[in-house]
Coordinates of C-alpha atoms in Angstrom, one line a residue:
X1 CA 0.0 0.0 0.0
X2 CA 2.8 2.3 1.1
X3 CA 6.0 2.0 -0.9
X4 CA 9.3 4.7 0.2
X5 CA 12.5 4.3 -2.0
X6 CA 15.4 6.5 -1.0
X7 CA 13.2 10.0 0.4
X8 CA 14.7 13.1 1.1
X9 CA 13.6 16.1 2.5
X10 CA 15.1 19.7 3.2
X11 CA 14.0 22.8 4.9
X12 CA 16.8 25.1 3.5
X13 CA 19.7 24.0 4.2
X14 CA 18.8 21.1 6.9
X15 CA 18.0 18.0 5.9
X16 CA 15.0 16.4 7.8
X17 CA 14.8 13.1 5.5
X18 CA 17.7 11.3 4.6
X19 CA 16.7 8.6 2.1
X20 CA 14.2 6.8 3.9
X21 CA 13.5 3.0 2.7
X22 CA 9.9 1.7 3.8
X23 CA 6.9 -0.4 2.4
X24 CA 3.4 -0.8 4.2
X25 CA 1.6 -3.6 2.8
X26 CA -2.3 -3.5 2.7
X27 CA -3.8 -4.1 6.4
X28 CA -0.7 -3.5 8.1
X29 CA -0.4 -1.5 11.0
X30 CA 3.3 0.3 11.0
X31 CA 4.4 2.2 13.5
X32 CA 7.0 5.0 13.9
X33 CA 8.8 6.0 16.7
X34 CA 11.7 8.3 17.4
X35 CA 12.5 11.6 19.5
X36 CA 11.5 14.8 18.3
X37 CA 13.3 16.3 15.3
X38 CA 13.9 12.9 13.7
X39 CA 11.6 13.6 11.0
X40 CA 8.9 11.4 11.3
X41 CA 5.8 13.4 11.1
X42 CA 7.4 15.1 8.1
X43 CA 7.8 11.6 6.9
X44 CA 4.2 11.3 7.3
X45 CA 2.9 14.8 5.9
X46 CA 5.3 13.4 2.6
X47 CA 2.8 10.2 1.8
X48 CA -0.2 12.5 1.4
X49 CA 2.4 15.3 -0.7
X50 CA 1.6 17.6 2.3
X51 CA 5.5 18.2 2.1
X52 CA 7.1 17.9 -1.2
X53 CA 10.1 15.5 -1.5
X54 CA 13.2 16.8 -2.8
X55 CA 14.0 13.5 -4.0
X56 CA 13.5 9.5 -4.3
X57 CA 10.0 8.7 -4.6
X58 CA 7.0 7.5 -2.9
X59 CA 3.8 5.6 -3.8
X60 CA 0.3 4.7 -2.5
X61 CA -1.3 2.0 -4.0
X62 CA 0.9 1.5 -6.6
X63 CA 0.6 5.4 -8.1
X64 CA 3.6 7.9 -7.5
X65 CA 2.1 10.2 -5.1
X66 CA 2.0 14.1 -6.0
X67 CA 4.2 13.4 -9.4
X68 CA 4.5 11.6 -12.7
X69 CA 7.5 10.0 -14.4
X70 CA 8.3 10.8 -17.5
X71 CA 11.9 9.9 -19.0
X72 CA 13.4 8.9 -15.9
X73 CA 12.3 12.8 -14.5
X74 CA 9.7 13.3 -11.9
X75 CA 6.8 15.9 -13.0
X76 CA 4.9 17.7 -10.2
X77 CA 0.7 16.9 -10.8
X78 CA -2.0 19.7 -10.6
X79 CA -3.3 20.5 -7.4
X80 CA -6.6 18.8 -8.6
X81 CA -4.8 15.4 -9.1
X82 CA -2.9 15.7 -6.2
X83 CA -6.2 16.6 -4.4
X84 CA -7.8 13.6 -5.7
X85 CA -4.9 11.0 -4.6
X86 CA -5.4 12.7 -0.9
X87 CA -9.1 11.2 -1.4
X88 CA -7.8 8.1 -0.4
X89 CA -5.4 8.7 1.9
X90 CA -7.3 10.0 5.6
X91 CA -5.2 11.7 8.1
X92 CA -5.5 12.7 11.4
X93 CA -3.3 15.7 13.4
X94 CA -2.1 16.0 16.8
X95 CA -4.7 19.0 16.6
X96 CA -7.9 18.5 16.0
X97 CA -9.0 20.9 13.6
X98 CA -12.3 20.5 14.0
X99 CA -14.4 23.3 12.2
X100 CA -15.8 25.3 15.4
X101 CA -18.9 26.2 14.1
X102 CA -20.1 22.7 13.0
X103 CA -21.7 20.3 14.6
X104 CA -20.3 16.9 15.1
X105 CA -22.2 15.4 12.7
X106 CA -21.3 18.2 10.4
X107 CA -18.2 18.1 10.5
X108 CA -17.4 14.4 9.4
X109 CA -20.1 15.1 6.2
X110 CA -18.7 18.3 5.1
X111 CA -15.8 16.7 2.6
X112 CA -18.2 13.9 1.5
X113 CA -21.1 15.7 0.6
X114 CA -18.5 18.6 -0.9
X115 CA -16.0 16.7 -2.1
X116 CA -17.7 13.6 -3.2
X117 CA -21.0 15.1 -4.0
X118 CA -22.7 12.0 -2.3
X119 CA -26.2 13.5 -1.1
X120 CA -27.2 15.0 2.2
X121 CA -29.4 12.4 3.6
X122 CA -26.6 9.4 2.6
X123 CA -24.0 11.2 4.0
X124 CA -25.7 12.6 7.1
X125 CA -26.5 8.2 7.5
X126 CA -23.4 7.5 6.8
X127 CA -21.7 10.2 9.4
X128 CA -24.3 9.1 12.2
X129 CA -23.0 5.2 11.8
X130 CA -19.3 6.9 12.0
X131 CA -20.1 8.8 15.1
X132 CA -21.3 5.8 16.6
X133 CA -18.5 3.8 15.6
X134 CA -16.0 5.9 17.5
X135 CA -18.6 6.2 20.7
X136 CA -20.7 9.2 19.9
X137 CA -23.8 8.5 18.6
X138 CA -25.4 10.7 21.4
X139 CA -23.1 13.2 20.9
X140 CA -23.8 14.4 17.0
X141 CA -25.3 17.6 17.5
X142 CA -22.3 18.6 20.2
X143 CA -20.2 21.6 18.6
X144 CA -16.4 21.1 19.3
X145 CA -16.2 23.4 22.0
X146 CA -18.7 21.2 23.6
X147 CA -16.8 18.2 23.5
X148 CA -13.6 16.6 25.9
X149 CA -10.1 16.4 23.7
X150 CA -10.8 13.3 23.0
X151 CA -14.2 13.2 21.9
X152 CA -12.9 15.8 19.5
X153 CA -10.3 13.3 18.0
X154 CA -12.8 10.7 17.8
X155 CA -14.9 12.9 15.5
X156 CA -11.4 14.3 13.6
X157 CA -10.8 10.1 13.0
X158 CA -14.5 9.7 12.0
X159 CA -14.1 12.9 9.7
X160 CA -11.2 11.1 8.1
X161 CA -13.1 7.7 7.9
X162 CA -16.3 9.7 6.2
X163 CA -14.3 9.5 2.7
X164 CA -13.4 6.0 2.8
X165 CA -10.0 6.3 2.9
X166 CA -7.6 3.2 1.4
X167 CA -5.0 4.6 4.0
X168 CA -5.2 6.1 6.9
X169 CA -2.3 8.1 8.8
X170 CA -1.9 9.3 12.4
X171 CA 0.3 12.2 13.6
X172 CA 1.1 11.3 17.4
X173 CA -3.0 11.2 17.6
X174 CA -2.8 11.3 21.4
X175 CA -0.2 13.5 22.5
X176 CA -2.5 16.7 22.8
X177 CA -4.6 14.9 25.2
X178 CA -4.8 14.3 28.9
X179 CA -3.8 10.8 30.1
X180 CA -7.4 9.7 30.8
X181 CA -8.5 10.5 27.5
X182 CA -5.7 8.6 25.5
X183 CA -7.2 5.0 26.0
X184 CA -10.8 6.0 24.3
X185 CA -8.5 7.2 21.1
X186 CA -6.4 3.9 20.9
X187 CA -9.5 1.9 21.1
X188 CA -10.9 3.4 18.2
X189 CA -7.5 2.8 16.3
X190 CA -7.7 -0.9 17.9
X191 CA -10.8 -1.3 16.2
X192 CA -9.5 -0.1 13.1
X193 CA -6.8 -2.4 12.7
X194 CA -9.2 -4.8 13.6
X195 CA -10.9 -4.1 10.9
X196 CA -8.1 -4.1 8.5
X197 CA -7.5 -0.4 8.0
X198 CA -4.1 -0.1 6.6
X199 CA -2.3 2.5 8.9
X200 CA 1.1 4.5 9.4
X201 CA 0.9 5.8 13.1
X202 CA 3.4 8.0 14.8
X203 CA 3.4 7.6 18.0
X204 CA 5.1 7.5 21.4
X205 CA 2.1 5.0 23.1
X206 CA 4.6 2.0 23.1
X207 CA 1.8 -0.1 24.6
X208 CA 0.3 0.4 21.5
X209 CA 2.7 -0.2 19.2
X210 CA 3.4 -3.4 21.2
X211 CA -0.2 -4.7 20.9
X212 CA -1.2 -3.6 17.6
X213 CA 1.8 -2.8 15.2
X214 CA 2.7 -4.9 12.6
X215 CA 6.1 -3.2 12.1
X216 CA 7.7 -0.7 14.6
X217 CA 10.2 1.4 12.8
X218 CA 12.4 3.5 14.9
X219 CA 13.5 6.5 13.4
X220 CA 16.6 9.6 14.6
X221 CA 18.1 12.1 12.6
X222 CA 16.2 11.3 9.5
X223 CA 17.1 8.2 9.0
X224 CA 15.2 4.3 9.7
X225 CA 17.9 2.9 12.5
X226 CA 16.1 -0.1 13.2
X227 CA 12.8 -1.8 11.8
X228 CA 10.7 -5.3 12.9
X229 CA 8.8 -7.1 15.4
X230 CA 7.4 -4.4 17.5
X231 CA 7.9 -7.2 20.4
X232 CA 11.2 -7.7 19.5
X233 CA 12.4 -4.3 18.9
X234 CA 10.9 -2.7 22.4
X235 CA 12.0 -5.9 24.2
X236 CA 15.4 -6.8 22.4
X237 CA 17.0 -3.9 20.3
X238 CA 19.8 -3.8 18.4
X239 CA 20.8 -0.4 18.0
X240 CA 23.1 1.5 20.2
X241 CA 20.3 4.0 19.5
X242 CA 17.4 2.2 19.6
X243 CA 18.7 0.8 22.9
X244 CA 19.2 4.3 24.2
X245 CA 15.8 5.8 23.2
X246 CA 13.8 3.4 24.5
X247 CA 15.6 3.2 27.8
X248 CA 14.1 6.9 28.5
X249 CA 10.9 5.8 27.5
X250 CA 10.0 2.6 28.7

């Protein structure tokens, strides 16, 4: 589903990615950790073409993602075929972003009904089965600033879920909240992969990762250090690194 061959990124003159090597096969659950500054939520914000790659290439589903090859030369798409690849790709933020002055329920039909052009009264069906499905089927008429942080993601993950995504990504989902509030998020994204969403999740819940990953990539400086077995890695790592990292963290 996700395929990375040699991406780099730079802001300026700093290089954030340093030829990362990846693949996410369909279903799999991989996730990424790593201290701050090592580059994975730009990593992330690079499958949807959020952040432009300066070189190396990426696909999703087999199709490059914000360019086209032509002569061994990468061509940047339209914004209106890049916009249309992030139609399958859903992706939720350590913020929220919840419109303020919508509803619940209005916020998780806004891109299908404006997007997709699939009618009011399918998508306002639709958006009341995804409220339900994150745990707030009583809460759909509850504006954002009515809601607990996390009751806010679960909408922002519902939002992303409304335009049936083939991929869905997570940017350290739970690190804006307050500790009580983490667990209702994760069980969401528990019964996601349950499901067989195929997901890329940055994240520092290593309980998660643990239970649900598929692959647990740990990332510093740019650069993949040391990829496998999530049980393995957190319990056995074989990086000086790795070792050090998860020492602080565990």
């Amino acid at each position: 589903m996700v395929k990375a061959e040699g991406v780099r990124k730079s802001f300026g003159h700093v290089e954030v990615l340093k030829g990362i090597d990846l693949e996410v096969a369909a279903r799999e659950v991989l996730c990424v950790i790593g201290p701050s500054g090592s580059g994975k939520s730009t990593f992330l914000r690079c499958i949807n073409h959020l952040e432009k790659i300066n070189s190396g290439r990426l696909w999703v589903d087999d199709h490059l993602v914000g360019y086209r090859e032509r002569g061994g030369k990468l061509h940047e798409l339209p914004d209106r075929e890049v916009s249309a690849q992030r139609r399958d790709i859903g992706m939720v933020f350590q913020r929220f972003n919840l419109f303020p002055h919508m509803t619940a329920l209005q916020n998780v039909i806004e891109a299908p009904t404006r997007v997709k052009r699939v009618g009011k009264q399918e998508s306002r069906a639709r958006g009341q089965e995804l409220l339900e499905r994150v745990g707030l089927g009583d809460r759909v008429h509850a504006y954002p600033n009515q809601l607990s942080g996390g009751q806010q993601q679960r909408v922002a993950i519902a939002r992303a879920l409304a335009m049936e995504p083939k991929l869905m990504l997570f940017d350290e989902p739970t690190s804006a909240l307050d500790p009580e509030l983490v667990g209702e998020v994760l069980d969401v994204m528990r019964g996601l992969a349950a499901d067989g969403m195929t997901m890329v999740v940055v994240t520092h819940e290593m309980g998660f990762a643990r239970e649900v990953g598929d692959t647990l990539v740990f990332m510093d400086d740019g650069a993949v250090v040391e990829a496998g077995d999530p049980k393995v890695v957190l319990t056995d790592p074989q990086h000086q690194r790795t070792q050090a990292f998860l020492s602080k963290v565990l």
